[in-house]
mmCIF file of C-alpha atoms in Angstrom:
data_model
loop_
_atom_site.group_PDB
_atom_site.id
_atom_site.type_symbol
_atom_site.label_atom_id
_atom_site.label_comp_id
_atom_site.label_asym_id
_atom_site.label_seq_id
_atom_site.Cartn_x
_atom_site.Cartn_y
_atom_site.Cartn_z
ATOM 1 C CA MET A 1 13.591 -20.170 -9.799
ATOM 2 C CA ASN A 2 15.995 -19.441 -6.955
ATOM 3 C CA THR A 3 13.515 -19.074 -4.069
ATOM 4 C CA SER A 4 15.817 -17.352 -1.568
ATOM 5 C CA LEU A 5 17.128 -14.868 -4.102
ATOM 6 C CA PHE A 6 13.598 -14.121 -5.305
ATOM 7 C CA LEU A 7 12.355 -13.485 -1.751
ATOM 8 C CA ILE A 8 15.337 -11.293 -0.877
ATOM 9 C CA ILE A 9 15.064 -8.995 -3.900
ATOM 10 C CA VAL A 10 11.282 -8.662 -3.447
ATOM 11 C CA LEU A 11 11.583 -7.782 0.256
ATOM 12 C CA VAL A 12 14.531 -5.405 -0.272
ATOM 13 C CA SER A 13 12.687 -3.646 -3.123
ATOM 14 C CA GLY A 14 9.571 -3.281 -0.989
ATOM 15 C CA ALA A 15 11.478 -1.958 2.027
ATOM 16 C CA PHE A 16 13.389 0.571 -0.093
ATOM 17 C CA ALA A 17 10.283 1.788 -1.924
ATOM 18 C CA GLY A 18 8.465 2.000 1.432
ATOM 19 C CA LEU A 19 11.309 4.115 2.822
ATOM 20 C CA ILE A 20 10.958 6.459 -0.180
ATOM 21 C CA HIS A 21 7.205 6.613 0.475
ATOM 22 C CA GLY A 22 7.670 7.422 4.161
ATOM 23 C CA VAL A 23 10.264 10.131 3.526
ATOM 24 C CA THR A 24 8.144 11.656 0.733
ATOM 25 C CA ASN A 25 5.188 11.757 3.116
ATOM 26 C CA LEU A 26 7.291 13.538 5.721
ATOM 27 C CA ALA A 27 8.329 16.111 3.130
ATOM 28 C CA ILE A 28 5.040 16.895 1.389
ATOM 29 C CA VAL A 29 2.050 15.382 3.256
ATOM 30 C CA GLU A 30 3.117 16.102 6.825
ATOM 31 C CA PRO A 31 2.435 19.878 6.697
ATOM 32 C CA TYR A 32 -1.222 19.141 5.866
ATOM 33 C CA LEU A 33 -1.438 16.577 8.686
ATOM 34 C CA ASP A 34 -0.009 19.135 11.135
ATOM 35 C CA GLN A 35 -2.502 21.745 9.930
ATOM 36 C CA ALA A 36 -5.439 19.330 10.278
ATOM 37 C CA ILE A 37 -4.388 18.163 13.752
ATOM 38 C CA GLY A 38 -3.918 21.807 14.777
ATOM 39 C CA MET A 39 -7.540 22.409 13.776
ATOM 40 C CA GLU A 40 -8.625 19.378 15.812
ATOM 41 C CA ASN A 41 -6.869 20.867 18.847
ATOM 42 C CA GLN A 42 -8.538 24.247 18.377
ATOM 43 C CA ASN A 43 -11.940 22.537 18.099
ATOM 44 C CA MET A 44 -11.291 20.631 21.333
ATOM 45 C CA PHE A 45 -10.260 23.849 23.134
ATOM 46 C CA ALA A 46 -13.354 25.663 21.835
ATOM 47 C CA SER A 47 -15.705 22.875 22.913
ATOM 48 C CA GLY A 48 -14.097 22.614 26.355
ATOM 49 C CA GLU A 49 -13.165 18.972 25.797
ATOM 50 C CA VAL A 50 -9.579 19.774 26.820
ATOM 51 C CA ASP A 51 -7.843 22.857 28.215
ATOM 52 C CA ASP A 52 -5.097 24.747 26.413
ATOM 53 C CA THR A 53 -2.437 24.028 29.032
ATOM 54 C CA LEU A 54 1.281 23.333 29.119
ATOM 55 C CA GLU A 55 0.548 19.700 30.100
ATOM 56 C CA PHE A 56 -1.606 19.293 27.011
ATOM 57 C CA TRP A 57 1.162 20.529 24.706
ATOM 58 C CA VAL A 58 3.832 18.371 26.363
ATOM 59 C CA GLU A 59 1.654 15.292 25.834
ATOM 60 C CA TYR A 60 0.771 16.440 22.304
ATOM 61 C CA GLU A 61 4.419 16.894 21.293
ATOM 62 C CA GLY A 62 5.187 13.441 22.697
ATOM 63 C CA TYR A 63 2.670 11.532 20.633
ATOM 64 C CA ARG A 64 3.164 13.650 17.509
ATOM 65 C CA THR A 65 6.882 12.824 17.614
ATOM 66 C CA TRP A 66 5.912 9.139 17.933
ATOM 67 C CA GLN A 67 3.484 9.451 15.001
ATOM 68 C CA LYS A 68 5.919 11.350 12.750
ATOM 69 C CA SER A 69 8.837 9.018 13.340
ATOM 70 C CA GLY A 70 6.456 6.070 12.993
ATOM 71 C CA GLN A 71 5.577 7.302 9.515
ATOM 72 C CA VAL A 72 8.904 6.109 8.091
ATOM 73 C CA LEU A 73 8.757 2.751 9.891
ATOM 74 C CA ALA A 74 5.142 2.295 8.787
ATOM 75 C CA GLY A 75 6.245 3.169 5.248
ATOM 76 C CA VAL A 76 8.813 0.380 5.307
ATOM 77 C CA ILE A 77 6.278 -2.134 6.716
ATOM 78 C CA LEU A 78 3.654 -1.125 4.141
ATOM 79 C CA GLY A 79 6.317 -1.159 1.420
ATOM 80 C CA VAL A 80 7.375 -4.717 2.271
ATOM 81 C CA SER A 81 3.688 -5.716 2.355
ATOM 82 C CA ILE A 82 2.620 -4.183 -0.965
ATOM 83 C CA GLY A 83 6.013 -5.067 -2.433
ATOM 84 C CA SER A 84 5.317 -8.724 -1.614
ATOM 85 C CA LEU A 85 2.096 -8.618 -3.609
ATOM 86 C CA PHE A 86 3.913 -6.815 -6.420
ATOM 87 C CA GLY A 87 6.660 -9.450 -6.378
ATOM 88 C CA ILE A 88 4.160 -12.312 -6.654
ATOM 89 C CA VAL A 89 2.296 -10.699 -9.551
ATOM 90 C CA PHE A 90 5.505 -9.676 -11.315
ATOM 91 C CA ALA A 91 7.029 -13.149 -11.080
ATOM 92 C CA MET A 92 3.841 -14.778 -12.362
ATOM 93 C CA SER A 93 3.215 -12.329 -15.208
ATOM 94 C CA ARG A 94 6.763 -11.308 -16.210
ATOM 95 C CA SER A 95 6.876 -13.404 -19.377
ATOM 96 C CA SER A 96 3.646 -11.896 -20.704
ATOM 97 C CA LEU A 97 4.371 -8.262 -19.777
ATOM 98 C CA PRO A 98 5.481 -5.996 -22.636
ATOM 99 C CA GLY A 99 8.941 -4.423 -22.465
ATOM 100 C CA ARG A 100 12.461 -5.446 -23.391
ATOM 101 C CA ASN A 101 13.888 -5.502 -19.878
ATOM 102 C CA ASN A 102 12.646 -6.086 -16.371
ATOM 103 C CA VAL A 103 12.593 -2.403 -15.411
ATOM 104 C CA LYS A 104 10.168 -1.598 -18.247
ATOM 105 C CA LYS A 105 8.078 -4.675 -17.466
ATOM 106 C CA ALA A 106 7.954 -3.733 -13.771
ATOM 107 C CA LEU A 107 7.012 -0.130 -14.573
ATOM 108 C CA ILE A 108 4.124 -1.311 -16.772
ATOM 109 C CA LEU A 109 2.877 -3.683 -14.074
ATOM 110 C CA ALA A 110 3.252 -0.993 -11.390
ATOM 111 C CA GLY A 111 1.194 1.365 -13.573
ATOM 112 C CA ILE A 112 -1.567 -1.230 -13.899
ATOM 113 C CA MET A 113 -1.566 -1.975 -10.160
ATOM 114 C CA TRP A 114 -1.441 1.742 -9.283
ATOM 115 C CA VAL A 115 -4.576 2.335 -11.366
ATOM 116 C CA THR A 116 -6.559 -0.729 -10.288
ATOM 117 C CA LEU A 117 -5.515 -1.092 -6.637
ATOM 118 C CA TYR A 118 -4.929 2.528 -5.704
ATOM 119 C CA PHE A 119 -6.197 5.269 -8.001
ATOM 120 C CA ILE A 120 -9.668 3.967 -8.890
ATOM 121 C CA PRO A 121 -10.404 3.059 -5.227
ATOM 122 C CA PHE A 122 -9.016 6.508 -4.287
ATOM 123 C CA LEU A 123 -11.485 8.205 -6.649
ATOM 124 C CA LYS A 124 -14.345 6.429 -4.860
ATOM 125 C CA TYR A 125 -12.965 6.681 -1.316
ATOM 126 C CA PRO A 126 -10.346 9.468 -1.321
ATOM 127 C CA ALA A 127 -7.837 9.885 1.500
ATOM 128 C CA ASN A 128 -8.904 12.238 4.274
ATOM 129 C CA PRO A 129 -6.812 14.176 6.784
ATOM 130 C CA PRO A 130 -7.474 14.088 10.539
ATOM 131 C CA THR A 131 -10.609 16.141 11.452
ATOM 132 C CA VAL A 132 -12.534 14.297 8.731
ATOM 133 C CA GLY A 133 -14.148 11.024 9.747
ATOM 134 C CA ASP A 134 -16.350 9.776 12.567
ATOM 135 C CA ALA A 135 -14.675 7.137 14.763
ATOM 136 C CA GLU A 136 -18.004 5.280 14.926
ATOM 137 C CA SER A 137 -17.905 4.586 11.177
ATOM 138 C CA VAL A 138 -14.248 3.521 10.858
ATOM 139 C CA VAL A 139 -15.013 -0.216 10.567
ATOM 140 C CA LEU A 140 -17.625 0.400 7.876
ATOM 141 C CA ARG A 141 -15.218 2.671 5.967
ATOM 142 C CA ALA A 142 -12.423 0.091 6.238
ATOM 143 C CA ILE A 143 -14.730 -2.635 4.888
ATOM 144 C CA LEU A 144 -15.907 -0.431 2.005
ATOM 145 C CA TYR A 145 -12.376 0.649 1.041
ATOM 146 C CA SER A 146 -10.773 -2.798 1.245
ATOM 147 C CA SER A 147 -13.746 -4.395 -0.546
ATOM 148 C CA PHE A 148 -13.489 -1.943 -3.417
ATOM 149 C CA ILE A 149 -9.734 -2.598 -3.754
ATOM 150 C CA ALA A 150 -10.304 -6.373 -3.694
ATOM 151 C CA ILE A 151 -13.133 -6.191 -6.258
ATOM 152 C CA SER A 152 -11.050 -3.992 -8.569
ATOM 153 C CA GLY A 153 -7.977 -6.230 -8.285
ATOM 154 C CA ILE A 154 -9.866 -9.499 -8.789
ATOM 155 C CA ALA A 155 -11.784 -7.993 -11.717
ATOM 156 C CA ALA A 156 -8.545 -6.828 -13.346
ATOM 157 C CA VAL A 157 -7.076 -10.344 -13.136
ATOM 158 C CA GLY A 158 -10.341 -11.914 -14.317
ATOM 159 C CA PHE A 159 -10.742 -9.675 -17.354
ATOM 160 C CA TYR A 160 -7.034 -10.116 -18.188
ATOM 161 C CA LYS A 161 -7.570 -13.881 -18.296
ATOM 162 C CA VAL A 162 -10.655 -13.373 -20.458
ATOM 163 C CA SER A 163 -8.693 -11.143 -22.856
ATOM 164 C CA LYS A 164 -6.075 -13.894 -23.329
ATOM 165 C CA LYS A 165 -8.755 -16.040 -24.962
ATOM 166 C CA PHE A 166 -9.238 -13.460 -27.698
ATOM 167 C CA GLN A 167 -6.984 -12.899 -30.683
ATOM 168 C CA ASN A 168 -5.169 -9.677 -31.682
ATOM 169 C CA LYS A 169 -7.326 -6.537 -31.532
ATOM 170 C CA LYS A 170 -10.185 -8.361 -29.820
ATOM 171 C CA LYS A 171 -8.033 -8.461 -26.680
ATOM 172 C CA ILE A 172 -9.187 -4.878 -26.028
ATOM 173 C CA LEU A 173 -12.540 -6.416 -25.045
ATOM 174 C CA GLY A 174 -10.934 -7.438 -21.751
ATOM 175 C CA LEU A 175 -10.050 -3.811 -20.965
ATOM 176 C CA ILE A 176 -13.495 -2.609 -22.036
ATOM 177 C CA GLY A 177 -15.069 -5.289 -19.839
ATOM 178 C CA TYR A 178 -13.011 -4.183 -16.814
ATOM 179 C CA VAL A 179 -13.856 -0.504 -17.342
ATOM 180 C CA ALA A 180 -17.576 -1.287 -17.679
ATOM 181 C CA PHE A 181 -17.568 -3.573 -14.634
ATOM 182 C CA ILE A 182 -15.613 -1.257 -12.321
ATOM 183 C CA SER A 183 -17.749 1.715 -13.421
ATOM 184 C CA LEU A 184 -20.834 -0.228 -12.372
ATOM 185 C CA VAL A 185 -19.234 -1.150 -9.026
ATOM 186 C CA PHE A 186 -18.212 2.511 -8.589
ATOM 187 C CA VAL A 187 -21.845 3.601 -8.908
ATOM 188 C CA ILE A 188 -23.314 0.767 -6.825
ATOM 189 C CA MET A 189 -20.921 0.869 -3.843
ATOM 190 C CA PRO A 190 -22.123 3.113 -0.975
ATOM 191 C CA GLU A 191 -20.562 6.542 -0.492
ATOM 192 C CA ASN A 192 -18.249 7.361 2.409
ATOM 193 C CA PRO A 193 -20.796 7.999 5.202
ATOM 194 C CA ASP A 194 -18.761 10.860 6.741
ATOM 195 C CA LYS A 195 -19.154 14.461 5.637
ATOM 196 C CA VAL A 196 -16.032 16.472 4.797
ATOM 197 C CA THR A 197 -16.102 19.291 7.340
ATOM 198 C CA ALA A 198 -12.501 20.540 6.966
ATOM 199 C CA PRO A 199 -11.624 23.509 4.694
ATOM 200 C CA LEU A 200 -11.567 22.496 1.019
ATOM 201 C CA ASN A 201 -8.051 23.813 0.346
ATOM 202 C CA LEU A 202 -6.695 21.682 3.201
ATOM 203 C CA VAL A 203 -8.491 18.541 2.007
ATOM 204 C CA GLU A 204 -7.544 19.055 -1.653
ATOM 205 C CA GLY A 205 -3.902 19.800 -0.825
ATOM 206 C CA PHE A 206 -3.737 16.755 1.429
ATOM 207 C CA ARG A 207 -5.251 14.493 -1.233
ATOM 208 C CA ALA A 208 -2.991 15.794 -4.025
ATOM 209 C CA THR A 209 0.199 15.293 -2.003
ATOM 210 C CA SER A 210 -1.077 11.895 -0.823
ATOM 211 C CA VAL A 211 -1.440 10.759 -4.451
ATOM 212 C CA LEU A 212 2.069 12.026 -5.278
ATOM 213 C CA ALA A 213 3.578 10.198 -2.304
ATOM 214 C CA VAL A 214 1.817 6.899 -3.057
ATOM 215 C CA SER A 215 2.869 7.253 -6.703
ATOM 216 C CA SER A 216 6.486 7.670 -5.582
ATOM 217 C CA PHE A 217 6.175 4.244 -3.936
ATOM 218 C CA TRP A 218 4.919 2.532 -7.105
ATOM 219 C CA ILE A 219 7.639 4.122 -9.262
ATOM 220 C CA ALA A 220 10.326 3.195 -6.718
ATOM 221 C CA ILE A 221 9.188 -0.422 -6.317
ATOM 222 C CA ALA A 222 9.103 -0.937 -10.100
ATOM 223 C CA ILE A 223 12.546 0.552 -10.752
ATOM 224 C CA THR A 224 14.180 -1.171 -7.772
ATOM 225 C CA LEU A 225 12.712 -4.606 -8.404
ATOM 226 C CA GLY A 226 13.395 -4.296 -12.142
ATOM 227 C CA ILE A 227 17.051 -3.372 -11.599
ATOM 228 C CA LEU A 228 17.599 -6.117 -8.993
ATOM 229 C CA TRP A 229 15.845 -8.671 -11.241
ATOM 230 C CA ASN A 230 18.008 -7.675 -14.214
ATOM 231 C CA HIS A 231 21.146 -7.989 -12.102
ATOM 232 C CA PHE A 232 20.488 -11.189 -10.119
ATOM 233 C CA LYS A 233 18.178 -13.040 -12.524
ATOM 234 C CA PRO A 234 16.336 -15.082 -9.850
ATOM 235 C CA GLU A 235 14.353 -16.954 -12.514
ATOM 236 C CA ARG A 236 17.495 -18.979 -13.262
ATOM 237 C CA GLU A 237 18.254 -22.028 -11.176
ATOM 238 C CA ILE A 238 21.868 -23.071 -11.530
ATOM 239 C CA ALA A 239 22.892 -26.618 -10.710
ATOM 240 C CA THR A 240 26.422 -27.967 -11.036
ATOM 241 C CA SER A 241 27.317 -31.604 -11.393
ATOM 242 C CA ASN A 242 30.545 -33.506 -12.052
ATOM 243 C CA MET M 1 44.039 -35.163 -13.980
ATOM 244 C CA SER M 2 41.245 -33.014 -15.309
ATOM 245 C CA GLU M 3 37.726 -32.835 -13.974
ATOM 246 C CA SER M 4 34.719 -31.882 -16.067
ATOM 247 C CA ARG M 5 31.759 -30.074 -14.545
ATOM 248 C CA GLN M 6 28.378 -29.617 -16.070
ATOM 249 C CA ILE M 7 26.428 -26.478 -15.288
ATOM 250 C CA THR M 8 22.697 -26.663 -15.837
ATOM 251 C CA VAL M 9 20.657 -23.476 -15.971
ATOM 252 C CA SER M 10 16.946 -24.126 -15.770
ATOM 253 C CA LYS M 11 13.970 -21.800 -15.638
ATOM 254 C CA LYS M 12 11.027 -22.962 -13.560
ATOM 255 C CA GLY M 13 7.822 -21.377 -12.340
ATOM 256 C CA VAL M 14 7.400 -19.375 -9.156
ATOM 257 C CA PRO M 15 7.870 -21.664 -6.101
ATOM 258 C CA ILE M 16 4.646 -22.136 -4.155
ATOM 259 C CA ILE M 17 6.503 -21.692 -0.855
ATOM 260 C CA ALA M 18 7.647 -18.237 -1.975
ATOM 261 C CA ILE M 19 4.095 -17.274 -2.952
ATOM 262 C CA ILE M 20 2.756 -18.416 0.416
ATOM 263 C CA ALA M 21 5.491 -16.579 2.344
ATOM 264 C CA LEU M 22 4.938 -13.341 0.398
ATOM 265 C CA ALA M 23 1.143 -13.636 0.698
ATOM 266 C CA VAL M 24 1.448 -13.934 4.500
ATOM 267 C CA ILE M 25 3.801 -10.926 4.626
ATOM 268 C CA PHE M 26 1.404 -8.956 2.407
ATOM 269 C CA ALA M 27 -1.659 -9.670 4.553
ATOM 270 C CA THR M 28 0.125 -9.096 7.874
ATOM 271 C CA GLY M 29 1.782 -5.837 6.817
ATOM 272 C CA LEU M 30 -1.409 -4.506 5.291
ATOM 273 C CA PHE M 31 -3.359 -5.241 8.487
ATOM 274 C CA VAL M 32 -0.702 -3.659 10.726
ATOM 275 C CA VAL M 33 -0.444 -0.419 8.776
ATOM 276 C CA GLY M 34 -3.947 -0.156 7.379
ATOM 277 C CA PHE M 35 -6.445 -1.610 9.788
ATOM 278 C CA ASP M 36 -5.178 -2.538 13.275
ATOM 279 C CA GLN M 37 -7.118 -0.799 16.053
ATOM 280 C CA GLY M 38 -5.406 -2.555 18.944
ATOM 281 C CA HIS M 39 -6.188 -6.108 17.769
ATOM 282 C CA ILE M 40 -2.605 -7.383 17.562
ATOM 283 C CA PHE M 41 -1.451 -6.181 20.990
ATOM 284 C CA SER M 42 -4.774 -7.335 22.479
ATOM 285 C CA LEU M 43 -3.475 -10.895 22.056
ATOM 286 C CA VAL M 44 -0.982 -10.071 24.824
ATOM 287 C CA TYR M 45 -2.413 -7.088 26.727
ATOM 288 C CA GLY M 46 -6.127 -7.831 26.405
ATOM 289 C CA GLU M 47 -8.722 -5.033 26.356
ATOM 290 C CA GLN M 48 -6.138 -2.408 27.395
ATOM 291 C CA ALA M 49 -4.622 -2.623 23.892
ATOM 292 C CA PHE M 50 -7.816 -1.153 22.406
ATOM 293 C CA THR M 51 -7.312 1.911 24.604
ATOM 294 C CA ASP M 52 -3.536 2.290 24.195
ATOM 295 C CA LEU M 53 -3.635 1.866 20.382
ATOM 296 C CA TYR M 54 0.170 1.750 20.095
ATOM 297 C CA ILE M 55 0.236 0.429 16.517
ATOM 298 C CA HIS M 56 -2.551 2.791 15.510
ATOM 299 C CA GLU M 57 -0.550 5.766 16.797
ATOM 300 C CA LEU M 58 2.692 4.493 15.230
ATOM 301 C CA THR M 59 1.091 4.099 11.811
ATOM 302 C CA HIS M 60 -1.286 7.085 12.189
ATOM 303 C CA ASP M 61 0.334 9.465 9.719
ATOM 304 C CA MET M 62 1.078 6.807 7.098
ATOM 305 C CA ARG M 63 -2.465 5.459 7.469
ATOM 306 C CA HIS M 64 -3.948 8.847 6.610
ATOM 307 C CA ALA M 65 -1.415 9.582 3.877
ATOM 308 C CA ALA M 66 -1.839 6.199 2.174
ATOM 309 C CA GLY M 67 -5.623 6.554 2.080
ATOM 310 C CA PHE M 68 -6.705 4.104 4.788
ATOM 311 C CA PRO M 69 -9.581 5.042 7.108
ATOM 312 C CA CYS M 70 -7.897 5.913 10.410
ATOM 313 C CA HIS M 71 -10.481 7.114 12.946
#
């Protein structure tokens, strides 16, 4: 395999898909973030924690501009990060993925990774807007969320390897094993310790648009990497000799 | 005078160096966007970084939108 070419197409795919993710967030998730942060401000004014002054709003506009513009940059960084993992798994599993071309193979893998690394963990620990979440519990929540993702991902790989030992229709036992195992983990793992205190329509709207935006990343990374792989064929190593 | 050239096209596994490089990028990027609470800048600015939270603020909106616990 051509190492440089492989690295370049993986990183470019990740950056592009991350850019799509960041821009999609700005378009559909940002209104919910603004609404939630507006509620946080009103709560702080009501409690007397801060005063509703011109100085407050000048400072607020400053850091919100920083946060909003940072969303796209953070999208690219996260895209390159998750894209790197996707590139590793795709390169290692490409020959055994179904599909006649690399775009189809990448879409199938992205679907599997979306379910196991994002959607199932999301069902257990769904995304929350600002106003939800106690700062004191953030480390615990980070450990719970990342642990669940790691357990789900490792289990998916493990049961896939188990399924390869079976023949034909018995391969489904690997999928059944994963579903049974992750269901058990889902029940055993502790709940998010923080209560959802924000209005339900805000939280549900935020979560729905969050899922759409993350899904846009997985679709974009699969299509981009698949197209670049089809075009540049990094698995080939060409040597010339006289 | 003619010269003959042989072109060899081989297909090998994924280079270990590429896997290591991508694994490092994966872990670093995930920590920056998903989990940093001042840790990275604290290497340079010390305890003040945990108050300033520059990376936290920069990644704030993406952190919420991507499902990571933020604060």
